[in-house]
Amino acid sequence: MIGEVVAPATGTNGARSRRRRARMLRPAYWLPFVLLLVVLGFGWEVGARRMPYLFAPLGDIASVLTGDPGYFLSNTLVTLGEALVGLGIGFLAAFALAVVVSEIGVVRRAVMPLAVVLSVTPLVAIAPLLVVALGFGMGPKVVLTALVCFFPILINVATGLRAVPAPVLQVYRTVAASRLEVLRHLRVPASLPYVFASLRIVFPLSMIGAVVAELSAAGSADGLGSVIQVASSQNRLATVWAAIFVLAALGSLLFWLVTLTERRVLHWHES
């Protein structure tokens, strides 16, 4: 009986994947993006000729990237490490707090206004205080990145944990399910689309947070933020833009990985 149910579902998922791959190979799918890149590249070159103090030619940027790829790779790994560690800490703290505020109304009414205040606080302003408190090195950058990622995760997960259909929740209450059982079997699965929505936001955002932390929290010469800062002070515009392009590519890659993981995990969800 189980095989009869699972086999058609598996076949449906496989057919859907094949149709998606076939659609991606059609020119109508990828050609608009390629044309947009060509237009943007042409506009960039025009801007580099007219405003050389602002834009570097794409050829110069490519030469910088290919001339010393190890330099950019090592600094990218530093920034990526700071971003992922900060994101991990921010995610665990925000998820735990979201569970608490979704279960206890008093805590929700006390914490959420404070979380809103934190979200609108210019975190760059507290970077020097973090250096004083945590010293030089990776610590202040990880904390600042965690703070940047904390609020979007908290809001999305707290909303997802409470986005349970009332009739389904009533069924669990009818069979005298405990809070832990409701949380495990109902609230957490219902919150997964919201969790992935927050991850699509905070994975690229963690890279921004790490770079901002490197620019504002002194104490390290490594990382793409430090590369941008040093190259700017030496008027090496091509190096600045090369680091920015690496950041953009890395953020896009992280976004794509989260989206791919979401499709694998939430294949059952209507979204």
PDB file of C-alpha atoms in Angstrom:
ATOM      1  CA  MET A   1       0.000   0.000   0.000  1.00  0.00           C
ATOM      2  CA  ILE A   2       2.821   2.359   0.869  1.00  0.00           C
ATOM      3  CA  GLY A   3       4.631   1.508  -2.345  1.00  0.00           C
ATOM      4  CA  GLU A   4       1.508   2.291  -4.334  1.00  0.00           C
ATOM      5  CA  VAL A   5       1.383   5.754  -2.823  1.00  0.00           C
ATOM      6  CA  VAL A   6       5.087   6.591  -2.872  1.00  0.00           C
ATOM      7  CA  ALA A   7       5.869   5.411  -6.405  1.00  0.00           C
ATOM      8  CA  PRO A   8       3.512   7.798  -8.211  1.00  0.00           C
ATOM      9  CA  ALA A   9       4.688  10.664  -6.002  1.00  0.00           C
ATOM     10  CA  THR A  10       8.303   9.878  -6.831  1.00  0.00           C
ATOM     11  CA  GLY A  11       7.472   9.671 -10.515  1.00  0.00           C
ATOM     12  CA  THR A  12       5.661  12.994 -10.370  1.00  0.00           C
ATOM     13  CA  ASN A  13       8.644  14.674  -8.697  1.00  0.00           C
ATOM     14  CA  GLY A  14      10.997  13.211 -11.298  1.00  0.00           C
ATOM     15  CA  ALA A  15       8.833  14.382 -14.181  1.00  0.00           C
ATOM     16  CA  ARG A  16       8.609  17.833 -12.615  1.00  0.00           C
ATOM     17  CA  SER A  17      12.407  17.998 -12.314  1.00  0.00           C
ATOM     18  CA  ARG A  18      12.868  16.955 -15.942  1.00  0.00           C
ATOM     19  CA  ARG A  19      10.411  19.613 -17.106  1.00  0.00           C
ATOM     20  CA  ARG A  20      12.255  22.228 -15.037  1.00  0.00           C
ATOM     21  CA  ARG A  21      15.635  21.242 -16.537  1.00  0.00           C
ATOM     22  CA  ALA A  22      14.196  21.291 -20.061  1.00  0.00           C
ATOM     23  CA  ARG A  23      12.729  24.752 -19.429  1.00  0.00           C
ATOM     24  CA  MET A  24      16.091  26.045 -18.172  1.00  0.00           C
ATOM     25  CA  LEU A  25      17.779  24.948 -21.437  1.00  0.00           C
ATOM     26  CA  ARG A  26      15.423  26.995 -23.585  1.00  0.00           C
ATOM     27  CA  PRO A  27      16.820  30.351 -24.821  1.00  0.00           C
ATOM     28  CA  ALA A  28      13.707  32.110 -23.550  1.00  0.00           C
ATOM     29  CA  TYR A  29      14.796  31.163 -20.025  1.00  0.00           C
ATOM     30  CA  TRP A  30      18.449  32.291 -19.980  1.00  0.00           C
ATOM     31  CA  LEU A  31      18.706  34.693 -22.937  1.00  0.00           C
ATOM     32  CA  PRO A  32      17.105  37.722 -21.176  1.00  0.00           C
ATOM     33  CA  PHE A  33      19.638  37.473 -18.362  1.00  0.00           C
ATOM     34  CA  VAL A  34      22.550  37.192 -20.796  1.00  0.00           C
ATOM     35  CA  LEU A  35      21.294  40.197 -22.762  1.00  0.00           C
ATOM     36  CA  LEU A  36      20.968  42.178 -19.526  1.00  0.00           C
ATOM     37  CA  LEU A  37      24.571  41.334 -18.629  1.00  0.00           C
ATOM     38  CA  VAL A  38      25.733  42.503 -22.054  1.00  0.00           C
ATOM     39  CA  VAL A  39      23.848  45.795 -21.684  1.00  0.00           C
ATOM     40  CA  LEU A  40      25.194  46.323 -18.173  1.00  0.00           C
ATOM     41  CA  GLY A  41      28.727  45.529 -19.333  1.00  0.00           C
ATOM     42  CA  PHE A  42      28.459  48.043 -22.161  1.00  0.00           C
ATOM     43  CA  GLY A  43      27.093  50.667 -19.786  1.00  0.00           C
ATOM     44  CA  TRP A  44      29.886  49.906 -17.320  1.00  0.00           C
ATOM     45  CA  GLU A  45      32.562  50.463 -19.969  1.00  0.00           C
ATOM     46  CA  VAL A  46      30.960  53.773 -20.968  1.00  0.00           C
ATOM     47  CA  GLY A  47      30.931  54.799 -17.319  1.00  0.00           C
ATOM     48  CA  ALA A  48      34.574  53.772 -16.902  1.00  0.00           C
ATOM     49  CA  ARG A  49      35.575  56.012 -19.832  1.00  0.00           C
ATOM     50  CA  ARG A  50      33.596  59.020 -18.662  1.00  0.00           C
ATOM     51  CA  MET A  51      34.102  58.603 -14.880  1.00  0.00           C
ATOM     52  CA  PRO A  52      37.448  56.830 -14.382  1.00  0.00           C
ATOM     53  CA  TYR A  53      37.519  58.037 -10.777  1.00  0.00           C
ATOM     54  CA  LEU A  54      34.394  55.926 -10.044  1.00  0.00           C
ATOM     55  CA  PHE A  55      34.429  52.915 -12.371  1.00  0.00           C
ATOM     56  CA  ALA A  56      37.336  50.690 -13.381  1.00  0.00           C
ATOM     57  CA  PRO A  57      37.348  49.005 -16.814  1.00  0.00           C
ATOM     58  CA  LEU A  58      36.146  45.419 -16.710  1.00  0.00           C
ATOM     59  CA  GLY A  59      39.405  44.285 -18.294  1.00  0.00           C
ATOM     60  CA  ASP A  60      41.411  45.811 -15.437  1.00  0.00           C
ATOM     61  CA  ILE A  61      39.138  44.152 -12.874  1.00  0.00           C
ATOM     62  CA  ALA A  62      39.528  40.786 -14.601  1.00  0.00           C
ATOM     63  CA  SER A  63      43.324  41.257 -14.705  1.00  0.00           C
ATOM     64  CA  VAL A  64      43.408  41.922 -10.960  1.00  0.00           C
ATOM     65  CA  LEU A  65      41.323  38.821 -10.241  1.00  0.00           C
ATOM     66  CA  THR A  66      43.327  36.526 -12.492  1.00  0.00           C
ATOM     67  CA  GLY A  67      46.680  38.085 -11.572  1.00  0.00           C
ATOM     68  CA  ASP A  68      46.560  36.993  -7.926  1.00  0.00           C
ATOM     69  CA  PRO A  69      43.619  34.632  -7.344  1.00  0.00           C
ATOM     70  CA  GLY A  70      45.160  33.235  -4.166  1.00  0.00           C
ATOM     71  CA  TYR A  71      45.052  36.658  -2.541  1.00  0.00           C
ATOM     72  CA  PHE A  72      41.327  37.013  -3.157  1.00  0.00           C
ATOM     73  CA  LEU A  73      40.633  33.385  -2.255  1.00  0.00           C
ATOM     74  CA  SER A  74      42.342  33.611   1.137  1.00  0.00           C
ATOM     75  CA  ASN A  75      40.557  36.854   2.030  1.00  0.00           C
ATOM     76  CA  THR A  76      37.245  35.470   0.765  1.00  0.00           C
ATOM     77  CA  LEU A  77      37.595  32.461   3.058  1.00  0.00           C
ATOM     78  CA  VAL A  78      38.214  34.766   6.022  1.00  0.00           C
ATOM     79  CA  THR A  79      35.097  36.824   5.319  1.00  0.00           C
ATOM     80  CA  LEU A  80      33.050  33.707   4.569  1.00  0.00           C
ATOM     81  CA  GLY A  81      34.144  32.126   7.858  1.00  0.00           C
ATOM     82  CA  GLU A  82      33.142  35.225   9.822  1.00  0.00           C
ATOM     83  CA  ALA A  83      29.817  35.385   8.005  1.00  0.00           C
ATOM     84  CA  LEU A  84      28.907  31.723   8.523  1.00  0.00           C
ATOM     85  CA  VAL A  85      29.934  31.627  12.187  1.00  0.00           C
ATOM     86  CA  GLY A  86      28.022  34.844  12.899  1.00  0.00           C
ATOM     87  CA  LEU A  87      25.024  33.559  10.951  1.00  0.00           C
ATOM     88  CA  GLY A  88      25.074  30.284  12.870  1.00  0.00           C
ATOM     89  CA  ILE A  89      25.148  32.041  16.236  1.00  0.00           C
ATOM     90  CA  GLY A  90      22.453  34.515  15.187  1.00  0.00           C
ATOM     91  CA  PHE A  91      20.246  31.730  13.820  1.00  0.00           C
ATOM     92  CA  LEU A  92      20.453  29.563  16.946  1.00  0.00           C
ATOM     93  CA  ALA A  93      19.786  32.507  19.264  1.00  0.00           C
ATOM     94  CA  ALA A  94      16.917  33.854  17.137  1.00  0.00           C
ATOM     95  CA  PHE A  95      15.291  30.432  16.675  1.00  0.00           C
ATOM     96  CA  ALA A  96      15.428  29.667  20.383  1.00  0.00           C
ATOM     97  CA  LEU A  97      13.967  33.058  21.255  1.00  0.00           C
ATOM     98  CA  ALA A  98      11.284  32.681  18.574  1.00  0.00           C
ATOM     99  CA  VAL A  99      10.162  29.408  20.148  1.00  0.00           C
ATOM    100  CA  VAL A 100       9.919  31.091  23.548  1.00  0.00           C
ATOM    101  CA  VAL A 101       7.995  34.137  22.319  1.00  0.00           C
ATOM    102  CA  SER A 102       5.607  31.957  20.312  1.00  0.00           C
ATOM    103  CA  GLU A 103       4.776  29.878  23.379  1.00  0.00           C
ATOM    104  CA  ILE A 104       4.725  32.510  26.139  1.00  0.00           C
ATOM    105  CA  GLY A 105       2.689  35.639  25.523  1.00  0.00           C
ATOM    106  CA  VAL A 106       4.275  37.634  28.354  1.00  0.00           C
ATOM    107  CA  VAL A 107       7.745  37.087  26.926  1.00  0.00           C
ATOM    108  CA  ARG A 108       6.514  38.019  23.445  1.00  0.00           C
ATOM    109  CA  ARG A 109       5.082  41.313  24.657  1.00  0.00           C
ATOM    110  CA  ALA A 110       8.310  42.088  26.517  1.00  0.00           C
ATOM    111  CA  VAL A 111      10.872  40.984  23.925  1.00  0.00           C
ATOM    112  CA  MET A 112       9.442  41.962  20.542  1.00  0.00           C
ATOM    113  CA  PRO A 113       9.501  45.750  21.135  1.00  0.00           C
ATOM    114  CA  LEU A 114      13.115  45.415  22.269  1.00  0.00           C
ATOM    115  CA  ALA A 115      13.922  43.393  19.148  1.00  0.00           C
ATOM    116  CA  VAL A 116      12.436  46.155  16.975  1.00  0.00           C
ATOM    117  CA  VAL A 117      14.641  48.710  18.738  1.00  0.00           C
ATOM    118  CA  LEU A 118      17.653  46.486  18.051  1.00  0.00           C
ATOM    119  CA  SER A 119      16.718  46.181  14.375  1.00  0.00           C
ATOM    120  CA  VAL A 120      16.717  49.960  13.838  1.00  0.00           C
ATOM    121  CA  THR A 121      19.912  50.571  15.840  1.00  0.00           C
ATOM    122  CA  PRO A 122      22.892  51.449  13.595  1.00  0.00           C
ATOM    123  CA  LEU A 123      25.087  48.485  14.470  1.00  0.00           C
ATOM    124  CA  VAL A 124      28.138  50.114  12.885  1.00  0.00           C
ATOM    125  CA  ALA A 125      28.075  52.580  15.763  1.00  0.00           C
ATOM    126  CA  ILE A 126      28.633  49.833  18.333  1.00  0.00           C
ATOM    127  CA  ALA A 127      31.513  48.192  16.448  1.00  0.00           C
ATOM    128  CA  PRO A 128      34.200  50.155  18.385  1.00  0.00           C
ATOM    129  CA  LEU A 129      32.503  49.132  21.644  1.00  0.00           C
ATOM    130  CA  LEU A 130      32.667  45.490  20.565  1.00  0.00           C
ATOM    131  CA  VAL A 131      36.391  45.874  19.902  1.00  0.00           C
ATOM    132  CA  VAL A 132      36.863  47.286  23.406  1.00  0.00           C
ATOM    133  CA  ALA A 133      34.800  44.470  24.936  1.00  0.00           C
ATOM    134  CA  LEU A 134      36.047  41.523  22.869  1.00  0.00           C
ATOM    135  CA  GLY A 135      39.464  42.676  21.715  1.00  0.00           C
ATOM    136  CA  PHE A 136      40.935  42.600  18.233  1.00  0.00           C
ATOM    137  CA  GLY A 137      40.431  39.695  15.890  1.00  0.00           C
ATOM    138  CA  MET A 138      37.444  37.656  14.788  1.00  0.00           C
ATOM    139  CA  GLY A 139      35.229  38.097  17.863  1.00  0.00           C
ATOM    140  CA  PRO A 140      33.750  41.565  17.197  1.00  0.00           C
ATOM    141  CA  LYS A 141      33.119  40.729  13.551  1.00  0.00           C
ATOM    142  CA  VAL A 142      31.262  37.512  14.404  1.00  0.00           C
ATOM    143  CA  VAL A 143      29.111  39.269  17.013  1.00  0.00           C
ATOM    144  CA  LEU A 144      28.273  42.132  14.660  1.00  0.00           C
ATOM    145  CA  THR A 145      27.337  39.675  11.890  1.00  0.00           C
ATOM    146  CA  ALA A 146      25.161  37.719  14.323  1.00  0.00           C
ATOM    147  CA  LEU A 147      23.352  40.894  15.333  1.00  0.00           C
ATOM    148  CA  VAL A 148      22.749  41.810  11.681  1.00  0.00           C
ATOM    149  CA  CYS A 149      21.184  38.381  11.018  1.00  0.00           C
ATOM    150  CA  PHE A 150      19.285  38.090  14.297  1.00  0.00           C
ATOM    151  CA  PHE A 151      16.185  40.211  13.683  1.00  0.00           C
ATOM    152  CA  PRO A 152      15.077  38.870  10.237  1.00  0.00           C
ATOM    153  CA  ILE A 153      15.339  35.305  11.540  1.00  0.00           C
ATOM    154  CA  LEU A 154      13.475  36.114  14.757  1.00  0.00           C
ATOM    155  CA  ILE A 155      10.548  37.796  12.988  1.00  0.00           C
ATOM    156  CA  ASN A 156      10.166  35.141  10.285  1.00  0.00           C
ATOM    157  CA  VAL A 157      10.497  32.134  12.586  1.00  0.00           C
ATOM    158  CA  ALA A 158       8.177  33.602  15.234  1.00  0.00           C
ATOM    159  CA  THR A 159       5.588  34.287  12.530  1.00  0.00           C
ATOM    160  CA  GLY A 160       5.967  30.785  11.100  1.00  0.00           C
ATOM    161  CA  LEU A 161       5.605  29.092  14.483  1.00  0.00           C
ATOM    162  CA  ARG A 162       2.278  30.854  14.989  1.00  0.00           C
ATOM    163  CA  ALA A 163       1.055  30.332  11.402  1.00  0.00           C
ATOM    164  CA  VAL A 164      -0.676  27.066  12.223  1.00  0.00           C
ATOM    165  CA  PRO A 165      -4.247  26.577  10.947  1.00  0.00           C
ATOM    166  CA  ALA A 166      -6.657  26.802  13.865  1.00  0.00           C
ATOM    167  CA  PRO A 167      -8.594  23.608  12.950  1.00  0.00           C
ATOM    168  CA  VAL A 168      -5.384  21.557  12.886  1.00  0.00           C
ATOM    169  CA  LEU A 169      -4.283  23.024  16.202  1.00  0.00           C
ATOM    170  CA  GLN A 170      -7.690  22.212  17.656  1.00  0.00           C
ATOM    171  CA  VAL A 171      -7.303  18.571  16.616  1.00  0.00           C
ATOM    172  CA  TYR A 172      -4.016  18.338  18.529  1.00  0.00           C
ATOM    173  CA  ARG A 173      -5.639  19.908  21.567  1.00  0.00           C
ATOM    174  CA  THR A 174      -8.538  17.476  21.312  1.00  0.00           C
ATOM    175  CA  VAL A 175      -6.201  14.495  21.630  1.00  0.00           C
ATOM    176  CA  ALA A 176      -4.464  16.214  24.588  1.00  0.00           C
ATOM    177  CA  ALA A 177      -1.145  16.695  22.808  1.00  0.00           C
ATOM    178  CA  SER A 178       1.518  18.343  24.942  1.00  0.00           C
ATOM    179  CA  ARG A 179       3.145  21.646  24.037  1.00  0.00           C
ATOM    180  CA  LEU A 180       6.303  19.813  23.046  1.00  0.00           C
ATOM    181  CA  GLU A 181       4.383  17.481  20.728  1.00  0.00           C
ATOM    182  CA  VAL A 182       2.539  20.402  19.130  1.00  0.00           C
ATOM    183  CA  LEU A 183       5.836  22.233  18.687  1.00  0.00           C
ATOM    184  CA  ARG A 184       7.647  19.243  17.226  1.00  0.00           C
ATOM    185  CA  HIS A 185       4.958  17.822  14.952  1.00  0.00           C
ATOM    186  CA  LEU A 186       2.998  20.927  14.010  1.00  0.00           C
ATOM    187  CA  ARG A 187       4.596  24.308  14.674  1.00  0.00           C
ATOM    188  CA  VAL A 188       8.152  23.555  13.507  1.00  0.00           C
ATOM    189  CA  PRO A 189       7.077  21.923  10.190  1.00  0.00           C
ATOM    190  CA  ALA A 190       4.648  24.813   9.599  1.00  0.00           C
ATOM    191  CA  SER A 191       7.452  27.316  10.173  1.00  0.00           C
ATOM    192  CA  LEU A 192       9.907  25.776   7.676  1.00  0.00           C
ATOM    193  CA  PRO A 193       8.808  27.958   4.707  1.00  0.00           C
ATOM    194  CA  TYR A 194       9.326  31.011   6.917  1.00  0.00           C
ATOM    195  CA  VAL A 195      12.691  29.688   8.084  1.00  0.00           C
ATOM    196  CA  PHE A 196      13.926  29.305   4.520  1.00  0.00           C
ATOM    197  CA  ALA A 197      12.520  32.717   3.614  1.00  0.00           C
ATOM    198  CA  SER A 198      14.624  34.224   6.393  1.00  0.00           C
ATOM    199  CA  LEU A 199      17.680  32.222   5.313  1.00  0.00           C
ATOM    200  CA  ARG A 200      17.371  33.561   1.765  1.00  0.00           C
ATOM    201  CA  ILE A 201      17.608  37.016   3.306  1.00  0.00           C
ATOM    202  CA  VAL A 202      20.298  36.490   5.928  1.00  0.00           C
ATOM    203  CA  PHE A 203      22.788  34.355   3.989  1.00  0.00           C
ATOM    204  CA  PRO A 204      23.691  37.233   1.625  1.00  0.00           C
ATOM    205  CA  LEU A 205      23.109  39.675   4.482  1.00  0.00           C
ATOM    206  CA  SER A 206      25.693  37.855   6.597  1.00  0.00           C
ATOM    207  CA  MET A 207      28.332  38.637   3.967  1.00  0.00           C
ATOM    208  CA  ILE A 208      27.374  42.311   4.118  1.00  0.00           C
ATOM    209  CA  GLY A 209      27.516  42.214   7.910  1.00  0.00           C
ATOM    210  CA  ALA A 210      30.952  40.604   7.892  1.00  0.00           C
ATOM    211  CA  VAL A 211      32.340  43.193   5.455  1.00  0.00           C
ATOM    212  CA  VAL A 212      30.829  46.089   7.397  1.00  0.00           C
ATOM    213  CA  ALA A 213      32.349  44.621  10.550  1.00  0.00           C
ATOM    214  CA  GLU A 214      35.772  44.386   8.881  1.00  0.00           C
ATOM    215  CA  LEU A 215      35.503  47.992   7.756  1.00  0.00           C
ATOM    216  CA  SER A 216      34.373  49.347  11.113  1.00  0.00           C
ATOM    217  CA  ALA A 217      35.978  47.010  13.664  1.00  0.00           C
ATOM    218  CA  ALA A 218      39.726  47.364  13.293  1.00  0.00           C
ATOM    219  CA  GLY A 219      42.279  44.784  14.300  1.00  0.00           C
ATOM    220  CA  SER A 220      42.721  42.516  11.290  1.00  0.00           C
ATOM    221  CA  ALA A 221      44.298  42.928   7.875  1.00  0.00           C
ATOM    222  CA  ASP A 222      42.456  39.925   6.416  1.00  0.00           C
ATOM    223  CA  GLY A 223      39.054  39.720   4.777  1.00  0.00           C
ATOM    224  CA  LEU A 224      37.453  41.336   1.753  1.00  0.00           C
ATOM    225  CA  GLY A 225      36.438  44.363   3.812  1.00  0.00           C
ATOM    226  CA  SER A 226      40.072  44.979   4.665  1.00  0.00           C
ATOM    227  CA  VAL A 227      40.983  44.497   0.994  1.00  0.00           C
ATOM    228  CA  ILE A 228      38.473  47.189   0.020  1.00  0.00           C
ATOM    229  CA  GLN A 229      39.660  49.530   2.762  1.00  0.00           C
ATOM    230  CA  VAL A 230      43.371  49.208   1.924  1.00  0.00           C
ATOM    231  CA  ALA A 231      42.805  49.417  -1.850  1.00  0.00           C
ATOM    232  CA  SER A 232      40.635  52.524  -1.424  1.00  0.00           C
ATOM    233  CA  SER A 233      43.320  54.271   0.594  1.00  0.00           C
ATOM    234  CA  GLN A 234      45.827  53.505  -2.180  1.00  0.00           C
ATOM    235  CA  ASN A 235      43.448  54.533  -4.993  1.00  0.00           C
ATOM    236  CA  ARG A 236      43.485  51.037  -6.540  1.00  0.00           C
ATOM    237  CA  LEU A 237      40.016  51.190  -7.998  1.00  0.00           C
ATOM    238  CA  ALA A 238      40.233  47.924  -9.930  1.00  0.00           C
ATOM    239  CA  THR A 239      41.072  46.009  -6.727  1.00  0.00           C
ATOM    240  CA  VAL A 240      38.148  47.621  -4.912  1.00  0.00           C
ATOM    241  CA  TRP A 241      35.709  46.581  -7.610  1.00  0.00           C
ATOM    242  CA  ALA A 242      37.273  43.127  -7.870  1.00  0.00           C
ATOM    243  CA  ALA A 243      36.595  42.549  -4.153  1.00  0.00           C
ATOM    244  CA  ILE A 244      33.042  43.878  -4.560  1.00  0.00           C
ATOM    245  CA  PHE A 245      32.413  41.529  -7.497  1.00  0.00           C
ATOM    246  CA  VAL A 246      33.699  38.584  -5.462  1.00  0.00           C
ATOM    247  CA  LEU A 247      31.324  39.533  -2.647  1.00  0.00           C
ATOM    248  CA  ALA A 248      28.400  39.799  -5.064  1.00  0.00           C
ATOM    249  CA  ALA A 249      29.205  36.424  -6.623  1.00  0.00           C
ATOM    250  CA  LEU A 250      29.564  34.776  -3.212  1.00  0.00           C
ATOM    251  CA  GLY A 251      26.299  36.251  -1.940  1.00  0.00           C
ATOM    252  CA  SER A 252      24.506  35.061  -5.075  1.00  0.00           C
ATOM    253  CA  LEU A 253      25.986  31.592  -4.644  1.00  0.00           C
ATOM    254  CA  LEU A 254      24.801  31.405  -1.026  1.00  0.00           C
ATOM    255  CA  PHE A 255      21.315  32.539  -2.077  1.00  0.00           C
ATOM    256  CA  TRP A 256      21.225  29.872  -4.790  1.00  0.00           C
ATOM    257  CA  LEU A 257      22.344  27.135  -2.373  1.00  0.00           C
ATOM    258  CA  VAL A 258      19.620  28.080   0.105  1.00  0.00           C
ATOM    259  CA  THR A 259      17.006  28.106  -2.666  1.00  0.00           C
ATOM    260  CA  LEU A 260      18.154  24.691  -3.913  1.00  0.00           C
ATOM    261  CA  THR A 261      18.066  23.270  -0.385  1.00  0.00           C
ATOM    262  CA  GLU A 262      14.580  24.702   0.134  1.00  0.00           C
ATOM    263  CA  ARG A 263      13.321  22.977  -3.000  1.00  0.00           C
ATOM    264  CA  ARG A 264      14.741  19.683  -1.774  1.00  0.00           C
ATOM    265  CA  VAL A 265      13.418  19.960   1.780  1.00  0.00           C
ATOM    266  CA  LEU A 266      10.049  21.599   1.037  1.00  0.00           C
ATOM    267  CA  HIS A 267       9.134  19.647  -2.101  1.00  0.00           C
ATOM    268  CA  TRP A 268       5.798  18.912  -0.417  1.00  0.00           C
ATOM    269  CA  HIS A 269       4.908  22.559   0.169  1.00  0.00           C
ATOM    270  CA  GLU A 270       2.706  24.509  -2.241  1.00  0.00           C
ATOM    271  CA  SER A 271       5.278  27.341  -2.494  1.00  0.00           C
TER     272      SER A 271
END
